[in-house]
PDB file of N, CA and C in Angstrom:
ATOM      1  N   MET A   2      -5.063  74.428 -84.760  1.00  0.00           N
ATOM      2  CA  MET A   2      -5.771  73.296 -84.305  1.00  0.00           C
ATOM      3  C   MET A   2      -6.813  73.754 -83.288  1.00  0.00           C
ATOM      4  N   GLU A   3      -8.143  73.349 -83.619  1.00  0.00           N
ATOM      5  CA  GLU A   3      -9.256  73.863 -82.731  1.00  0.00           C
ATOM      6  C   GLU A   3      -9.419  72.722 -81.640  1.00  0.00           C
ATOM      7  N   ILE A   4      -9.752  73.306 -80.478  1.00  0.00           N
ATOM      8  CA  ILE A   4      -9.940  72.550 -79.255  1.00  0.00           C
ATOM      9  C   ILE A   4     -11.357  72.036 -79.228  1.00  0.00           C
ATOM     10  N   ASP A   5     -11.758  70.764 -79.115  1.00  0.00           N
ATOM     11  CA  ASP A   5     -13.147  70.576 -78.839  1.00  0.00           C
ATOM     12  C   ASP A   5     -13.677  70.946 -77.538  1.00  0.00           C
ATOM     13  N   VAL A   6     -14.882  71.483 -77.584  1.00  0.00           N
ATOM     14  CA  VAL A   6     -15.604  72.006 -76.443  1.00  0.00           C
ATOM     15  C   VAL A   6     -16.698  71.077 -76.202  1.00  0.00           C
ATOM     16  N   PHE A   7     -16.766  70.635 -75.037  1.00  0.00           N
ATOM     17  CA  PHE A   7     -17.874  69.662 -74.714  1.00  0.00           C
ATOM     18  C   PHE A   7     -18.899  70.506 -73.817  1.00  0.00           C
ATOM     19  N   ASP A   8     -20.163  70.386 -74.162  1.00  0.00           N
ATOM     20  CA  ASP A   8     -21.281  70.969 -73.339  1.00  0.00           C
ATOM     21  C   ASP A   8     -21.514  69.990 -72.103  1.00  0.00           C
ATOM     22  N   GLU A   9     -20.991  70.452 -70.904  1.00  0.00           N
ATOM     23  CA  GLU A   9     -21.180  69.581 -69.725  1.00  0.00           C
ATOM     24  C   GLU A   9     -22.667  69.464 -69.384  1.00  0.00           C
ATOM     25  N   THR A  10     -23.581  70.357 -69.754  1.00  0.00           N
ATOM     26  CA  THR A  10     -24.999  70.186 -69.488  1.00  0.00           C
ATOM     27  C   THR A  10     -25.547  68.776 -70.065  1.00  0.00           C
ATOM     28  N   LEU A  11     -24.855  68.213 -71.005  1.00  0.00           N
ATOM     29  CA  LEU A  11     -25.225  66.912 -71.603  1.00  0.00           C
ATOM     30  C   LEU A  11     -25.123  65.722 -70.552  1.00  0.00           C
ATOM     31  N   LEU A  12     -24.258  66.032 -69.576  1.00  0.00           N
ATOM     32  CA  LEU A  12     -24.256  64.931 -68.428  1.00  0.00           C
ATOM     33  C   LEU A  12     -25.392  64.705 -67.714  1.00  0.00           C
ATOM     34  N   ASN A  13     -26.286  65.669 -67.833  1.00  0.00           N
ATOM     35  CA  ASN A  13     -27.594  65.588 -67.268  1.00  0.00           C
ATOM     36  C   ASN A  13     -28.467  64.628 -67.934  1.00  0.00           C
ATOM     37  N   ILE A  14     -28.247  64.327 -69.213  1.00  0.00           N
ATOM     38  CA  ILE A  14     -29.076  63.449 -69.983  1.00  0.00           C
ATOM     39  C   ILE A  14     -28.478  62.297 -70.478  1.00  0.00           C
ATOM     40  N   LEU A  15     -27.246  62.255 -70.608  1.00  0.00           N
ATOM     41  CA  LEU A  15     -26.505  60.948 -71.212  1.00  0.00           C
ATOM     42  C   LEU A  15     -26.164  60.010 -69.945  1.00  0.00           C
ATOM     43  N   VAL A  16     -26.261  58.781 -70.450  1.00  0.00           N
ATOM     44  CA  VAL A  16     -25.950  57.635 -69.501  1.00  0.00           C
ATOM     45  C   VAL A  16     -25.182  56.662 -70.287  1.00  0.00           C
ATOM     46  N   CYS A  17     -24.460  55.794 -69.632  1.00  0.00           N
ATOM     47  CA  CYS A  17     -23.651  54.698 -70.208  1.00  0.00           C
ATOM     48  C   CYS A  17     -24.626  53.803 -70.904  1.00  0.00           C
ATOM     49  N   PRO A  18     -24.363  53.609 -72.370  1.00  0.00           N
ATOM     50  CA  PRO A  18     -25.381  52.698 -73.103  1.00  0.00           C
ATOM     51  C   PRO A  18     -25.265  51.363 -72.568  1.00  0.00           C
ATOM     52  N   LEU A  19     -24.172  50.933 -71.936  1.00  0.00           N
ATOM     53  CA  LEU A  19     -24.076  49.570 -71.514  1.00  0.00           C
ATOM     54  C   LEU A  19     -24.797  49.234 -70.132  1.00  0.00           C
ATOM     55  N   THR A  20     -24.543  50.238 -69.078  1.00  0.00           N
ATOM     56  CA  THR A  20     -25.148  49.969 -67.634  1.00  0.00           C
ATOM     57  C   THR A  20     -26.117  50.974 -67.358  1.00  0.00           C
ATOM     58  N   ARG A  21     -26.392  51.990 -68.252  1.00  0.00           N
ATOM     59  CA  ARG A  21     -27.483  53.021 -67.906  1.00  0.00           C
ATOM     60  C   ARG A  21     -27.128  53.796 -66.765  1.00  0.00           C
ATOM     61  N   THR A  22     -25.838  53.844 -66.330  1.00  0.00           N
ATOM     62  CA  THR A  22     -25.398  54.598 -65.104  1.00  0.00           C
ATOM     63  C   THR A  22     -24.932  56.054 -65.557  1.00  0.00           C
ATOM     64  N   PRO A  23     -24.726  57.019 -64.657  1.00  0.00           N
ATOM     65  CA  PRO A  23     -24.266  58.306 -65.010  1.00  0.00           C
ATOM     66  C   PRO A  23     -22.801  58.232 -65.459  1.00  0.00           C
ATOM     67  N   LEU A  24     -22.362  59.261 -66.341  1.00  0.00           N
ATOM     68  CA  LEU A  24     -21.003  59.446 -66.783  1.00  0.00           C
ATOM     69  C   LEU A  24     -20.504  60.516 -66.073  1.00  0.00           C
ATOM     70  N   ARG A  25     -19.061  60.608 -66.205  1.00  0.00           N
ATOM     71  CA  ARG A  25     -18.406  61.795 -65.800  1.00  0.00           C
ATOM     72  C   ARG A  25     -17.421  62.280 -66.958  1.00  0.00           C
ATOM     73  N   TYR A  26     -17.264  63.579 -66.993  1.00  0.00           N
ATOM     74  CA  TYR A  26     -16.411  64.110 -68.194  1.00  0.00           C
ATOM     75  C   TYR A  26     -14.936  64.176 -67.530  1.00  0.00           C
ATOM     76  N   ASP A  27     -14.035  63.765 -68.445  1.00  0.00           N
ATOM     77  CA  ASP A  27     -12.606  63.880 -68.214  1.00  0.00           C
ATOM     78  C   ASP A  27     -12.106  64.795 -69.206  1.00  0.00           C
ATOM     79  N   ALA A  28     -11.917  65.989 -68.741  1.00  0.00           N
ATOM     80  CA  ALA A  28     -11.236  67.115 -69.655  1.00  0.00           C
ATOM     81  C   ALA A  28      -9.963  66.799 -70.210  1.00  0.00           C
ATOM     82  N   ASN A  29      -9.095  66.052 -69.541  1.00  0.00           N
ATOM     83  CA  ASN A  29      -7.764  65.761 -69.802  1.00  0.00           C
ATOM     84  C   ASN A  29      -7.806  64.882 -71.072  1.00  0.00           C
ATOM     85  N   SER A  30      -8.593  63.760 -70.975  1.00  0.00           N
ATOM     86  CA  SER A  30      -8.582  62.871 -72.203  1.00  0.00           C
ATOM     87  C   SER A  30      -9.692  63.228 -73.122  1.00  0.00           C
ATOM     88  N   ASN A  31     -10.660  64.261 -72.816  1.00  0.00           N
ATOM     89  CA  ASN A  31     -11.716  64.480 -73.658  1.00  0.00           C
ATOM     90  C   ASN A  31     -12.539  63.331 -73.901  1.00  0.00           C
ATOM     91  N   GLU A  32     -12.995  62.653 -72.841  1.00  0.00           N
ATOM     92  CA  GLU A  32     -13.879  61.414 -72.938  1.00  0.00           C
ATOM     93  C   GLU A  32     -14.895  61.458 -71.732  1.00  0.00           C
ATOM     94  N   LEU A  33     -15.918  60.784 -72.022  1.00  0.00           N
ATOM     95  CA  LEU A  33     -16.973  60.445 -71.035  1.00  0.00           C
ATOM     96  C   LEU A  33     -16.682  59.124 -70.474  1.00  0.00           C
ATOM     97  N   ILE A  34     -16.638  58.982 -69.057  1.00  0.00           N
ATOM     98  CA  ILE A  34     -16.156  57.941 -68.479  1.00  0.00           C
ATOM     99  C   ILE A  34     -17.363  57.283 -67.567  1.00  0.00           C
ATOM    100  N   SER A  35     -17.400  55.918 -67.905  1.00  0.00           N
ATOM    101  CA  SER A  35     -18.386  55.206 -67.315  1.00  0.00           C
ATOM    102  C   SER A  35     -17.568  54.239 -66.303  1.00  0.00           C
ATOM    103  N   ASP A  36     -17.579  54.637 -64.898  1.00  0.00           N
ATOM    104  CA  ASP A  36     -16.896  54.053 -63.905  1.00  0.00           C
ATOM    105  C   ASP A  36     -17.494  52.697 -63.730  1.00  0.00           C
ATOM    106  N   GLU A  37     -18.833  52.530 -63.830  1.00  0.00           N
ATOM    107  CA  GLU A  37     -19.487  51.239 -63.673  1.00  0.00           C
ATOM    108  C   GLU A  37     -19.125  50.273 -64.658  1.00  0.00           C
ATOM    109  N   ALA A  38     -18.996  50.621 -66.033  1.00  0.00           N
ATOM    110  CA  ALA A  38     -18.644  49.688 -67.027  1.00  0.00           C
ATOM    111  C   ALA A  38     -17.234  49.616 -67.288  1.00  0.00           C
ATOM    112  N   GLY A  39     -16.389  50.631 -66.662  1.00  0.00           N
ATOM    113  CA  GLY A  39     -14.945  50.564 -67.082  1.00  0.00           C
ATOM    114  C   GLY A  39     -14.688  50.991 -68.484  1.00  0.00           C
ATOM    115  N   LEU A  40     -15.460  51.857 -69.098  1.00  0.00           N
ATOM    116  CA  LEU A  40     -15.194  52.367 -70.321  1.00  0.00           C
ATOM    117  C   LEU A  40     -15.238  53.854 -70.510  1.00  0.00           C
ATOM    118  N   ALA A  41     -14.462  54.337 -71.454  1.00  0.00           N
ATOM    119  CA  ALA A  41     -14.269  55.746 -71.791  1.00  0.00           C
ATOM    120  C   ALA A  41     -14.676  55.971 -73.171  1.00  0.00           C
ATOM    121  N   PHE A  42     -15.588  56.854 -73.346  1.00  0.00           N
ATOM    122  CA  PHE A  42     -16.209  57.093 -74.638  1.00  0.00           C
ATOM    123  C   PHE A  42     -15.596  58.398 -75.252  1.00  0.00           C
ATOM    124  N   PRO A  43     -15.097  58.517 -76.433  1.00  0.00           N
ATOM    125  CA  PRO A  43     -14.430  59.511 -77.024  1.00  0.00           C
ATOM    126  C   PRO A  43     -15.425  60.654 -77.308  1.00  0.00           C
ATOM    127  N   ILE A  44     -14.863  61.888 -77.299  1.00  0.00           N
ATOM    128  CA  ILE A  44     -15.710  63.049 -77.941  1.00  0.00           C
ATOM    129  C   ILE A  44     -14.843  63.523 -79.068  1.00  0.00           C
ATOM    130  N   ARG A  45     -15.610  63.520 -80.176  1.00  0.00           N
ATOM    131  CA  ARG A  45     -14.979  64.039 -81.547  1.00  0.00           C
ATOM    132  C   ARG A  45     -15.724  65.226 -82.202  1.00  0.00           C
ATOM    133  N   ASP A  46     -15.195  66.243 -82.286  1.00  0.00           N
ATOM    134  CA  ASP A  46     -15.720  67.418 -82.961  1.00  0.00           C
ATOM    135  C   ASP A  46     -16.859  67.816 -82.038  1.00  0.00           C
ATOM    136  N   SER A  47     -16.659  67.707 -80.653  1.00  0.00           N
ATOM    137  CA  SER A  47     -17.565  68.130 -79.479  1.00  0.00           C
ATOM    138  C   SER A  47     -18.704  67.226 -79.544  1.00  0.00           C
ATOM    139  N   ILE A  48     -18.760  66.076 -80.282  1.00  0.00           N
ATOM    140  CA  ILE A  48     -19.784  65.148 -80.171  1.00  0.00           C
ATOM    141  C   ILE A  48     -19.479  63.841 -79.425  1.00  0.00           C
ATOM    142  N   PRO A  49     -20.151  63.457 -78.307  1.00  0.00           N
ATOM    143  CA  PRO A  49     -19.693  62.258 -77.715  1.00  0.00           C
ATOM    144  C   PRO A  49     -20.201  61.020 -78.640  1.00  0.00           C
ATOM    145  N   ILE A  50     -19.149  60.206 -78.669  1.00  0.00           N
ATOM    146  CA  ILE A  50     -19.543  58.906 -79.483  1.00  0.00           C
ATOM    147  C   ILE A  50     -19.832  57.816 -78.504  1.00  0.00           C
ATOM    148  N   MET A  51     -21.097  57.561 -78.402  1.00  0.00           N
ATOM    149  CA  MET A  51     -21.688  56.811 -77.306  1.00  0.00           C
ATOM    150  C   MET A  51     -21.908  55.318 -77.876  1.00  0.00           C
ATOM    151  N   LEU A  52     -20.827  54.737 -78.427  1.00  0.00           N
ATOM    152  CA  LEU A  52     -20.909  53.297 -79.068  1.00  0.00           C
ATOM    153  C   LEU A  52     -19.926  52.525 -78.275  1.00  0.00           C
ATOM    154  N   VAL A  53     -20.352  51.533 -77.647  1.00  0.00           N
ATOM    155  CA  VAL A  53     -19.518  50.530 -76.910  1.00  0.00           C
ATOM    156  C   VAL A  53     -18.467  50.156 -77.625  1.00  0.00           C
ATOM    157  N   ASP A  54     -18.468  49.806 -78.933  1.00  0.00           N
ATOM    158  CA  ASP A  54     -17.308  49.373 -79.764  1.00  0.00           C
ATOM    159  C   ASP A  54     -16.280  50.593 -79.986  1.00  0.00           C
ATOM    160  N   GLU A  55     -16.608  51.667 -79.833  1.00  0.00           N
ATOM    161  CA  GLU A  55     -15.770  52.781 -80.058  1.00  0.00           C
ATOM    162  C   GLU A  55     -15.076  53.217 -78.622  1.00  0.00           C
ATOM    163  N   ALA A  56     -15.564  52.544 -77.481  1.00  0.00           N
ATOM    164  CA  ALA A  56     -15.062  53.120 -76.226  1.00  0.00           C
ATOM    165  C   ALA A  56     -13.849  52.376 -75.833  1.00  0.00           C
ATOM    166  N   ARG A  57     -12.894  52.996 -75.073  1.00  0.00           N
ATOM    167  CA  ARG A  57     -11.777  52.517 -74.569  1.00  0.00           C
ATOM    168  C   ARG A  57     -12.071  51.874 -73.262  1.00  0.00           C
ATOM    169  N   VAL A  58     -11.325  50.638 -73.004  1.00  0.00           N
ATOM    170  CA  VAL A  58     -11.506  49.943 -71.639  1.00  0.00           C
ATOM    171  C   VAL A  58     -10.580  50.721 -70.788  1.00  0.00           C
ATOM    172  N   THR A  59     -11.245  51.133 -69.628  1.00  0.00           N
ATOM    173  CA  THR A  59     -10.399  51.765 -68.619  1.00  0.00           C
ATOM    174  C   THR A  59      -9.987  50.897 -67.319  1.00  0.00           C
ATOM    175  N   LYS A  60     -10.626  49.516 -67.327  1.00  0.00           N
ATOM    176  CA  LYS A  60     -10.381  48.762 -66.087  1.00  0.00           C
ATOM    177  C   LYS A  60     -10.716  47.343 -66.558  1.00  0.00           C
ATOM    178  N   ASN A  61     -10.106  46.424 -65.936  1.00  0.00           N
ATOM    179  CA  ASN A  61     -10.326  44.831 -66.157  1.00  0.00           C
ATOM    180  C   ASN A  61     -11.635  44.630 -65.537  1.00  0.00           C
ATOM    181  N   THR A  62     -12.670  44.134 -66.374  1.00  0.00           N
ATOM    182  CA  THR A  62     -14.003  43.969 -66.073  1.00  0.00           C
ATOM    183  C   THR A  62     -14.248  42.487 -65.764  1.00  0.00           C
ATOM    184  N   THR A  63     -13.320  41.720 -65.701  1.00  0.00           N
ATOM    185  CA  THR A  63     -13.544  40.215 -65.500  1.00  0.00           C
ATOM    186  C   THR A  63     -13.624  39.808 -64.059  1.00  0.00           C
TER     187      THR A  63
END
């Protein structure tokens, strides 16, 4: 099994597609986290999937 390697320099250019705020990388879950939106975007084959429909909800946003 190959481990995904995420290039953390991408954090300098990527933002949350919903809120346009910075993201943080969570190495344990291999996701990019938008604290503002309460979403976690998966990283698959070292590629961030920046689609809101593919994101996991991390908090109740109501």
